Amino acid sequence: MKRTRAILDRYAVRTGQRTWSTPMTVEALGEVERALKSNATKNTSVACFQNQGTNRMVKKWCVGNCNNFTDNGHFAAGHTTLPPAETPAWIRLIALLSKTAGMGHDFGKAVNFFQNKLTDPPSQPKKDLVRHEWLSMKLAKRWIDELAAGTAPLSSEDLWSHEWNKLGNNWMHLQNFEKWKKGFTTWDDSLLFLIATHHKLFDGKNCGRQVNSSQHVRQDIKESGTISIEERQVAGILPKSIFNQWESLLGRLSKNTLSAEESKNTDFWRGVTILSRAALILADHDVSSRPRASSDHWAKEYMYAKSGANNDLLTAQSLPWHLENVSKTAGSFAWKILMNRKNTPALSDSSVETIIQRSDPSSRFSWQDIAYDTLSSGEQVPTIVINQAGTGCGKTRMNAKAVCAIAHGRNVRFTTALNLRTLTLQTHDSYSDELKIPESDLRMVIGDDTVKIMHSASWNSNTGNEDTEDDEGESVKSIGSELEIPKWIVDVLQAQSGMDKVIASPVLVSTVDTIIKAGEPGRQGKHASQLLRLATSDIILDEIDSFDQSALVAVLRLVMLSGLFGRSVIASSATLPEPTVSALIRSYEAGIRIHKALGMEKESSGKYRCAIIDEKKSPDVIELLAQDERDESNVLKVVEVFAERVSCKNNNKINKLAKLIKVDPEGGIEGYHQSIIGGITEMHDYNHFEMYGKRVSVGLIRCANIKPTIAIADLISSNIPHARVACYHSTDFMIQRIHKEKRLDTLLKRSSGNENLLNDPEISDIVKNTDGDDVQFIVVATPVEEVGRDHDFDWAIIEPSSVHSIIQTAGRVNRHRMLEATKPNIGILQFNINTFKGGKDKKVFIHPGLEISDSEMVSHPEHDLQEILIWDEVNGSLVLALDSTVRYKDKNGIYSHDFSKYDDLSLAYFLDSAKKPLSSVLNNNKPYWATKQTYDRAQLRSFQRSRVFILSMDDSGVVPIIEEEMQQRYGKVVKTPISFKDIERRQSDWLVLSPSEMVAKAKEFNASHGADMDSLLSCSIADYRNFDEEGNCASNYNLHVDFSFGLVLHNPG
């Protein structure tokens, strides 16, 4: 209290014993809040209220215990302590199951082979023929069977030795295991799964239909004679107290009373298993991270669970101590997580008010208020929102408004997951600058450890340490100020440095790579921690149709889990296709079924809502009740409403008019390039403005892939004399990309016309000093530009990959000015460049694109845009008015454009087929979801090996140095200088920093944002070299460093 009073006395006048008052700016108020939070204790309880007139007090924020205050300034005069709320039966079961699994999870470490391995030198690891989790599961299964059959007259110690003897003598048949053919239906199904998979998921046969032991038992075990009979035997006995606890826990589980419906309900048992496993994994990591405790009195008598530093057993945890503590911790964690999942920091009332503030009724954003009013009315039930508003209509704010509306403004927490780092930065800034979410409530995570995984992939198969193969989720770096973190979150995440801030923050903005692990149970510790985030916040999935088919399934796993926790989902895109809408509802309802089966809320009746909103029509809200998995009625209801909405023609004036740019199919790459040059000239003629008596335009060329992007940038610089060219793609130094994005964000903000361009010193200088009458500023970009960038170009030329790519890129043209297009301002190339790179039957619309061509499906039989889009002939040109309706069927349910039909056929085939990955994830009647194969079939990113290059300067500050960052064995990272070919800079390049300027800019960015210098000066490039099993490279590529347009790995062959 003394420290709190001292802080408040510095800023305000004391008007009572515990009351302060003062006029104050918003910035100063934030400073007070931060000061209080940094000094808060468990006894702190401070609320800040703003006086808004007579009898009107509005709570701005609260630090510490907020239960003492009402929202309008009233303070509790007294307290009555209520008896603790009864723990729901489903939570008691999960805690008990977690505790039991913790007690038995490492029984398999008692084998002689494992105990001997603990003292082996780290440089000479031994790979197990049978993993200890599999042995633990086998022992547990035999124990359960013996006790259940009543055929265990032996003492616990004798039973332990007896069962180990059976395992040792039956070593060659350990692969055999018949279980889980029809999903999980009993407590022992879940228990055995928890024990066997606390480090690795099972493998699966036949698309995951059948559990496979290959992740846990080496396939060559029958042929291997490397493990002696002695090494297969048990190394010793456990204390009687461990056996007593183990059998007591098994007995409690067997007597656990469930309703008839729950006892065989696969939805129920999947939910129980997911939550129990997360608690077990977190507990195992937590206990394993501790040094050996003084209470570990068994250390010198019994076997060990893990070695200490440098394999020193003097500091090792004993096996019984480890089992006992993991058991206690797992049960405790399960209870803490599930009982406190709603006791998490939320946005303050003032932040919510800022987010939901109403727009001018005459503005183009007024539709948001209608949508908000609709969503905030009615019963508060789990809701999935489909936001299909057009580009430039304020989807970012509306998505946040939707979360506030569904929660009725109370306990608002959400996670915004985006597909690109650039979008993540942009959205974070938007939340901070436009929505005014304070730093203390906002946290950002960019990227993940994918690069490190790619680097180290070749070493994983050679490691012999079973515990380090686990993805424990070491420290995570996030950006944001300090915040109060509930003790239960700190306790549960002690082993993962920095993760507690990520989980506790009211608003998290991250690349989807971070939160996606919640839906990847094979990621172990990172899966468990991100599951906590998903359990405690709603989720916004922006531009959800920017994912390819496989990545979309990975994202839909998050949708299902959000339904499981009763959280709401907002999925937004201007071009959301019908098959994706169908898959969203199927996934969300699958989660709601589990939510209902568990009885997670007092009245878990399976009710949920689907709301469809946009700027054209009043919102549609469909009230739904979760049905059996085979019942598609809810999906059909939503799709019918969706289809009727998107079929409505846009009656607004045309502001995006496309023209087909003809390409000679016999002209090859050279002819293709000449069509682009001709298209630039034509688009510039149609769309320019005057500046210093010259014709000036800013154009975009959208390319599907990086190497053609760089080639076309070079082509333009050589063929159009007065053009200035910027190249925007992912294989550029990070600081260079940040610089380009900041400049484009400023220059292409054109709500007030060309003012920013006309007043920009660099643009003015270029235009003034150009000899010709025409100046084209051209950005040649990969799809990183087409989604989410708030840029307004005069014109664009598009290499088509999908209808989505066309409409999204078109959304960057005339975006703010919304001028009527009387002449074409978009050119669509007749062919994708892949048309000229292979045979007649080669797939074209891929990487990116949705084309499928296999024995069952040919989704895109035609690749000529003249044929698969419907054009109008005007003055000898083929033109098309572009808006989102191009993507959809008409009112009669017929596609106007074959390209849209082809894309939807591909999506529907991948998402709806019973043999495809989404069906595997949603099916609880088979063990699909319990196998690694199900998740491997649909990954967010393909794990392509990458090479990371880092820029620095020599001592003179003149000569650039490129170092390659390489991951060595055992996690060691080294940087090695490499030779490279320095491509001469083009005089026509634009928005380019020199190497020395990049270093200076990185230092500046590091000082202001705390970002890592190496990361800012790094560039990651896909590595297509061939490697053997030992990680030795059989081929090489030369690095070409083009400071104008980007880095390329060149194959000398």
PDB file of C-alpha atoms in Angstrom, residues 499-693:
ATOM      1  CA  MET A 499       5.412 -17.595 -22.952  1.00  0.00           C
ATOM      2  CA  ASP A 500       3.430 -16.385 -19.936  1.00  0.00           C
ATOM      3  CA  LYS A 501       3.266 -12.880 -21.442  1.00  0.00           C
ATOM      4  CA  VAL A 502       2.009 -14.279 -24.743  1.00  0.00           C
ATOM      5  CA  ILE A 503      -0.734 -16.275 -23.047  1.00  0.00           C
ATOM      6  CA  ALA A 504      -1.780 -13.522 -20.616  1.00  0.00           C
ATOM      7  CA  SER A 505      -1.950 -10.555 -23.006  1.00  0.00           C
ATOM      8  CA  PRO A 506      -5.552  -9.452 -23.703  1.00  0.00           C
ATOM      9  CA  VAL A 507      -4.738  -8.971 -27.398  1.00  0.00           C
ATOM     10  CA  LEU A 508      -2.143 -11.014 -29.267  1.00  0.00           C
ATOM     11  CA  VAL A 509      -1.161 -10.264 -32.857  1.00  0.00           C
ATOM     12  CA  SER A 510       0.992 -12.966 -34.382  1.00  0.00           C
ATOM     13  CA  THR A 511       1.846 -14.805 -37.504  1.00  0.00           C
ATOM     14  CA  VAL A 512      -0.320 -17.898 -37.701  1.00  0.00           C
ATOM     15  CA  ASP A 513       2.883 -19.937 -37.307  1.00  0.00           C
ATOM     16  CA  THR A 514       2.736 -19.240 -33.565  1.00  0.00           C
ATOM     17  CA  ILE A 515      -0.842 -20.165 -32.693  1.00  0.00           C
ATOM     18  CA  ILE A 516      -0.999 -22.998 -35.271  1.00  0.00           C
ATOM     19  CA  LYS A 517       0.859 -25.249 -32.827  1.00  0.00           C
ATOM     20  CA  ALA A 518      -2.307 -25.430 -30.727  1.00  0.00           C
ATOM     21  CA  GLY A 519      -3.642 -27.665 -33.496  1.00  0.00           C
ATOM     22  CA  GLU A 520      -0.439 -29.714 -33.845  1.00  0.00           C
ATOM     23  CA  PRO A 521      -0.306 -32.163 -30.924  1.00  0.00           C
ATOM     24  CA  GLY A 522       2.983 -33.532 -32.206  1.00  0.00           C
ATOM     25  CA  ARG A 523       4.640 -30.234 -31.261  1.00  0.00           C
ATOM     26  CA  GLN A 524       4.314 -31.243 -27.594  1.00  0.00           C
ATOM     27  CA  GLY A 525       5.286 -28.315 -25.299  1.00  0.00           C
ATOM     28  CA  LYS A 526       4.571 -25.632 -27.852  1.00  0.00           C
ATOM     29  CA  HIS A 527       1.270 -27.324 -28.630  1.00  0.00           C
ATOM     30  CA  ALA A 528       0.313 -27.340 -24.960  1.00  0.00           C
ATOM     31  CA  SER A 529       1.187 -23.685 -24.332  1.00  0.00           C
ATOM     32  CA  GLN A 530      -0.567 -22.404 -27.464  1.00  0.00           C
ATOM     33  CA  LEU A 531      -3.585 -24.521 -26.548  1.00  0.00           C
ATOM     34  CA  LEU A 532      -3.786 -22.327 -23.425  1.00  0.00           C
ATOM     35  CA  ARG A 533      -3.907 -19.232 -25.606  1.00  0.00           C
ATOM     36  CA  LEU A 534      -6.647 -20.678 -27.776  1.00  0.00           C
ATOM     37  CA  ALA A 535      -8.601 -21.778 -24.684  1.00  0.00           C
ATOM     38  CA  THR A 536      -8.583 -18.279 -23.220  1.00  0.00           C
ATOM     39  CA  SER A 537      -9.232 -16.008 -26.194  1.00  0.00           C
ATOM     40  CA  ASP A 538     -11.364 -15.648 -29.285  1.00  0.00           C
ATOM     41  CA  ILE A 539      -9.519 -15.801 -32.591  1.00  0.00           C
ATOM     42  CA  ILE A 540      -9.497 -13.616 -35.700  1.00  0.00           C
ATOM     43  CA  LEU A 541      -8.323 -15.310 -38.901  1.00  0.00           C
ATOM     44  CA  ASP A 542      -7.738 -12.529 -41.403  1.00  0.00           C
ATOM     45  CA  GLU A 543      -7.549 -13.252 -45.143  1.00  0.00           C
ATOM     46  CA  ILE A 544      -8.244 -16.899 -44.460  1.00  0.00           C
ATOM     47  CA  ASP A 545      -8.447 -17.750 -48.148  1.00  0.00           C
ATOM     48  CA  SER A 546      -4.830 -16.702 -48.670  1.00  0.00           C
ATOM     49  CA  PHE A 547      -3.783 -20.189 -47.512  1.00  0.00           C
ATOM     50  CA  ASP A 548      -3.321 -23.063 -49.929  1.00  0.00           C
ATOM     51  CA  GLN A 549      -5.387 -26.215 -49.441  1.00  0.00           C
ATOM     52  CA  SER A 550      -3.005 -27.961 -47.077  1.00  0.00           C
ATOM     53  CA  ALA A 551      -2.359 -24.877 -44.936  1.00  0.00           C
ATOM     54  CA  LEU A 552      -6.091 -24.156 -44.804  1.00  0.00           C
ATOM     55  CA  VAL A 553      -6.721 -27.545 -43.195  1.00  0.00           C
ATOM     56  CA  ALA A 554      -4.058 -26.720 -40.591  1.00  0.00           C
ATOM     57  CA  VAL A 555      -5.880 -23.444 -39.852  1.00  0.00           C
ATOM     58  CA  LEU A 556      -9.243 -25.224 -39.658  1.00  0.00           C
ATOM     59  CA  ARG A 557      -7.830 -27.315 -36.827  1.00  0.00           C
ATOM     60  CA  LEU A 558      -7.694 -24.068 -34.837  1.00  0.00           C
ATOM     61  CA  VAL A 559     -11.327 -23.388 -35.719  1.00  0.00           C
ATOM     62  CA  MET A 560     -12.319 -26.790 -34.353  1.00  0.00           C
ATOM     63  CA  LEU A 561     -10.388 -26.248 -31.122  1.00  0.00           C
ATOM     64  CA  SER A 562     -11.955 -22.809 -30.670  1.00  0.00           C
ATOM     65  CA  GLY A 563     -15.334 -24.508 -30.847  1.00  0.00           C
ATOM     66  CA  LEU A 564     -14.154 -27.076 -28.285  1.00  0.00           C
ATOM     67  CA  PHE A 565     -13.412 -24.261 -25.819  1.00  0.00           C
ATOM     68  CA  GLY A 566     -16.618 -22.385 -26.645  1.00  0.00           C
ATOM     69  CA  ARG A 567     -14.616 -19.447 -28.021  1.00  0.00           C
ATOM     70  CA  SER A 568     -15.698 -17.386 -30.985  1.00  0.00           C
ATOM     71  CA  VAL A 569     -14.054 -17.247 -34.403  1.00  0.00           C
ATOM     72  CA  ILE A 570     -13.983 -14.369 -36.889  1.00  0.00           C
ATOM     73  CA  ALA A 571     -12.917 -15.407 -40.398  1.00  0.00           C
ATOM     74  CA  SER A 572     -12.537 -12.590 -42.888  1.00  0.00           C
ATOM     75  CA  SER A 573     -11.826 -12.177 -46.570  1.00  0.00           C
ATOM     76  CA  ALA A 574     -13.421 -10.319 -49.458  1.00  0.00           C
ATOM     77  CA  THR A 575     -13.150 -13.434 -51.607  1.00  0.00           C
ATOM     78  CA  LEU A 576     -14.085 -16.247 -49.251  1.00  0.00           C
ATOM     79  CA  PRO A 577     -15.121 -19.226 -51.429  1.00  0.00           C
ATOM     80  CA  GLU A 578     -18.110 -21.425 -50.732  1.00  0.00           C
ATOM     81  CA  PRO A 579     -16.108 -24.629 -50.013  1.00  0.00           C
ATOM     82  CA  THR A 580     -14.119 -22.742 -47.375  1.00  0.00           C
ATOM     83  CA  VAL A 581     -17.317 -21.497 -45.729  1.00  0.00           C
ATOM     84  CA  SER A 582     -18.595 -25.072 -45.645  1.00  0.00           C
ATOM     85  CA  ALA A 583     -15.334 -26.300 -44.094  1.00  0.00           C
ATOM     86  CA  LEU A 584     -15.394 -23.515 -41.488  1.00  0.00           C
ATOM     87  CA  ILE A 585     -18.836 -24.561 -40.275  1.00  0.00           C
ATOM     88  CA  ARG A 586     -17.957 -28.272 -40.274  1.00  0.00           C
ATOM     89  CA  SER A 587     -14.820 -27.597 -38.256  1.00  0.00           C
ATOM     90  CA  TYR A 588     -16.441 -25.243 -35.756  1.00  0.00           C
ATOM     91  CA  GLU A 589     -19.394 -27.571 -35.200  1.00  0.00           C
ATOM     92  CA  ALA A 590     -17.010 -30.493 -34.589  1.00  0.00           C
ATOM     93  CA  GLY A 591     -15.505 -28.480 -31.763  1.00  0.00           C
ATOM     94  CA  ILE A 592     -18.921 -27.471 -30.418  1.00  0.00           C
ATOM     95  CA  ARG A 593     -19.871 -31.177 -30.266  1.00  0.00           C
ATOM     96  CA  ILE A 594     -16.897 -31.839 -27.981  1.00  0.00           C
ATOM     97  CA  HIS A 595     -17.732 -28.725 -25.937  1.00  0.00           C
ATOM     98  CA  LYS A 596     -21.257 -30.050 -25.479  1.00  0.00           C
ATOM     99  CA  ALA A 597     -20.088 -33.594 -24.671  1.00  0.00           C
ATOM    100  CA  LEU A 598     -17.770 -32.343 -21.944  1.00  0.00           C
ATOM    101  CA  GLY A 599     -20.405 -30.042 -20.462  1.00  0.00           C
ATOM    102  CA  MET A 600     -17.867 -27.218 -20.266  1.00  0.00           C
ATOM    103  CA  GLU A 601     -20.552 -24.671 -19.422  1.00  0.00           C
ATOM    104  CA  LYS A 602     -23.482 -25.134 -17.076  1.00  0.00           C
ATOM    105  CA  GLU A 603     -25.833 -25.262 -20.024  1.00  0.00           C
ATOM    106  CA  SER A 604     -23.700 -26.745 -22.796  1.00  0.00           C
ATOM    107  CA  SER A 605     -26.583 -27.458 -25.104  1.00  0.00           C
ATOM    108  CA  GLY A 606     -24.602 -27.328 -28.338  1.00  0.00           C
ATOM    109  CA  LYS A 607     -26.075 -23.975 -29.366  1.00  0.00           C
ATOM    110  CA  TYR A 608     -23.975 -21.698 -31.552  1.00  0.00           C
ATOM    111  CA  ARG A 609     -24.444 -18.943 -34.116  1.00  0.00           C
ATOM    112  CA  CYS A 610     -23.066 -18.202 -37.538  1.00  0.00           C
ATOM    113  CA  ALA A 611     -23.136 -14.570 -38.616  1.00  0.00           C
ATOM    114  CA  ILE A 612     -22.355 -13.379 -42.149  1.00  0.00           C
ATOM    115  CA  ILE A 613     -21.562  -9.674 -42.501  1.00  0.00           C
ATOM    116  CA  ASP A 614     -20.435  -7.306 -45.230  1.00  0.00           C
ATOM    117  CA  GLU A 615     -20.897  -3.715 -46.380  1.00  0.00           C
ATOM    118  CA  LYS A 616     -23.610  -4.508 -48.940  1.00  0.00           C
ATOM    119  CA  LYS A 617     -26.431  -6.095 -46.965  1.00  0.00           C
ATOM    120  CA  SER A 618     -27.755  -6.302 -43.418  1.00  0.00           C
ATOM    121  CA  PRO A 619     -26.121  -9.087 -41.405  1.00  0.00           C
ATOM    122  CA  ASP A 620     -27.519 -12.595 -41.457  1.00  0.00           C
ATOM    123  CA  VAL A 621     -27.395 -14.495 -38.161  1.00  0.00           C
ATOM    124  CA  ILE A 622     -28.220 -18.197 -38.250  1.00  0.00           C
ATOM    125  CA  GLU A 623     -29.017 -19.872 -34.917  1.00  0.00           C
ATOM    126  CA  LEU A 624     -27.722 -23.443 -34.929  1.00  0.00           C
ATOM    127  CA  LEU A 625     -27.625 -26.548 -32.760  1.00  0.00           C
ATOM    128  CA  ALA A 626     -24.705 -28.957 -33.154  1.00  0.00           C
ATOM    129  CA  GLN A 627     -25.721 -32.122 -34.981  1.00  0.00           C
ATOM    130  CA  ASP A 628     -24.244 -35.560 -35.423  1.00  0.00           C
ATOM    131  CA  GLU A 629     -21.093 -35.600 -37.550  1.00  0.00           C
ATOM    132  CA  ARG A 630     -22.939 -37.177 -40.495  1.00  0.00           C
ATOM    133  CA  ASP A 631     -25.676 -34.530 -40.432  1.00  0.00           C
ATOM    134  CA  GLU A 632     -24.783 -31.736 -42.868  1.00  0.00           C
ATOM    135  CA  SER A 633     -27.973 -29.708 -42.335  1.00  0.00           C
ATOM    136  CA  ASN A 634     -26.264 -26.830 -40.526  1.00  0.00           C
ATOM    137  CA  VAL A 635     -23.601 -26.563 -43.199  1.00  0.00           C
ATOM    138  CA  LEU A 636     -26.276 -26.467 -45.910  1.00  0.00           C
ATOM    139  CA  LYS A 637     -28.205 -23.732 -44.068  1.00  0.00           C
ATOM    140  CA  VAL A 638     -25.168 -21.477 -43.830  1.00  0.00           C
ATOM    141  CA  VAL A 639     -23.986 -22.129 -47.383  1.00  0.00           C
ATOM    142  CA  GLU A 640     -27.457 -21.351 -48.739  1.00  0.00           C
ATOM    143  CA  VAL A 641     -27.502 -17.956 -46.996  1.00  0.00           C
ATOM    144  CA  PHE A 642     -23.914 -17.275 -48.041  1.00  0.00           C
ATOM    145  CA  ALA A 643     -24.562 -18.152 -51.688  1.00  0.00           C
ATOM    146  CA  GLU A 644     -27.615 -15.888 -51.822  1.00  0.00           C
ATOM    147  CA  ARG A 645     -25.589 -12.959 -50.435  1.00  0.00           C
ATOM    148  CA  VAL A 646     -22.601 -13.262 -52.742  1.00  0.00           C
ATOM    149  CA  SER A 647     -24.758 -13.671 -55.854  1.00  0.00           C
ATOM    150  CA  CYS A 648     -26.006 -10.078 -55.515  1.00  0.00           C
ATOM    151  CA  LYS A 649     -24.503  -7.863 -58.189  1.00  0.00           C
ATOM    152  CA  ASN A 650     -22.562  -4.819 -57.090  1.00  0.00           C
ATOM    153  CA  ASN A 651     -24.447  -1.766 -58.353  1.00  0.00           C
ATOM    154  CA  ASN A 652     -21.715   0.696 -57.423  1.00  0.00           C
ATOM    155  CA  LYS A 653     -19.735   2.486 -60.091  1.00  0.00           C
ATOM    156  CA  ILE A 654     -16.941   0.497 -61.697  1.00  0.00           C
ATOM    157  CA  ASN A 655     -13.581   1.448 -60.201  1.00  0.00           C
ATOM    158  CA  LYS A 656     -11.591  -1.592 -61.328  1.00  0.00           C
ATOM    159  CA  LEU A 657     -11.682  -2.389 -65.030  1.00  0.00           C
ATOM    160  CA  ALA A 658      -9.489  -5.227 -66.270  1.00  0.00           C
ATOM    161  CA  LYS A 659      -8.159  -5.783 -69.753  1.00  0.00           C
ATOM    162  CA  LEU A 660      -6.794  -9.063 -71.091  1.00  0.00           C
ATOM    163  CA  ILE A 661      -3.120  -8.722 -72.063  1.00  0.00           C
ATOM    164  CA  LYS A 662      -2.639 -11.133 -74.932  1.00  0.00           C
ATOM    165  CA  VAL A 663       0.387 -13.452 -74.807  1.00  0.00           C
ATOM    166  CA  ASP A 664       1.552 -15.470 -77.800  1.00  0.00           C
ATOM    167  CA  PRO A 665       1.461 -19.115 -76.623  1.00  0.00           C
ATOM    168  CA  GLU A 666       4.273 -19.905 -79.070  1.00  0.00           C
ATOM    169  CA  GLY A 667       6.416 -16.958 -78.007  1.00  0.00           C
ATOM    170  CA  GLY A 668       7.970 -18.580 -74.945  1.00  0.00           C
ATOM    171  CA  ILE A 669       9.364 -16.611 -71.997  1.00  0.00           C
ATOM    172  CA  GLU A 670      10.683 -13.848 -74.242  1.00  0.00           C
ATOM    173  CA  GLY A 671       7.254 -13.267 -75.749  1.00  0.00           C
ATOM    174  CA  TYR A 672       5.742 -13.346 -72.296  1.00  0.00           C
ATOM    175  CA  HIS A 673       8.137 -10.622 -71.153  1.00  0.00           C
ATOM    176  CA  GLN A 674       7.374  -8.456 -74.168  1.00  0.00           C
ATOM    177  CA  SER A 675       3.656  -8.665 -73.379  1.00  0.00           C
ATOM    178  CA  ILE A 676       4.426  -7.297 -69.903  1.00  0.00           C
ATOM    179  CA  ILE A 677       6.449  -4.387 -71.324  1.00  0.00           C
ATOM    180  CA  GLY A 678       3.638  -3.550 -73.736  1.00  0.00           C
ATOM    181  CA  GLY A 679       1.107  -3.791 -70.908  1.00  0.00           C
ATOM    182  CA  ILE A 680       3.098  -1.329 -68.770  1.00  0.00           C
ATOM    183  CA  THR A 681       3.089   1.242 -71.560  1.00  0.00           C
ATOM    184  CA  GLU A 682      -0.641   0.845 -72.087  1.00  0.00           C
ATOM    185  CA  MET A 683      -1.572   0.979 -68.398  1.00  0.00           C
ATOM    186  CA  HIS A 684       0.567   4.063 -67.888  1.00  0.00           C
ATOM    187  CA  ASP A 685      -1.104   5.770 -70.860  1.00  0.00           C
ATOM    188  CA  TYR A 686      -4.543   5.096 -69.357  1.00  0.00           C
ATOM    189  CA  ASN A 687      -3.718   5.891 -65.716  1.00  0.00           C
ATOM    190  CA  HIS A 688      -1.359   8.735 -64.860  1.00  0.00           C
ATOM    191  CA  PHE A 689      -1.321  12.117 -63.182  1.00  0.00           C
ATOM    192  CA  GLU A 690       0.571  15.334 -63.911  1.00  0.00           C
ATOM    193  CA  MET A 691       3.649  16.352 -61.951  1.00  0.00           C
ATOM    194  CA  TYR A 692       6.086  19.049 -63.083  1.00  0.00           C
ATOM    195  CA  GLY A 693       4.568  18.839 -66.549  1.00  0.00           C
TER     196      GLY A 693
END
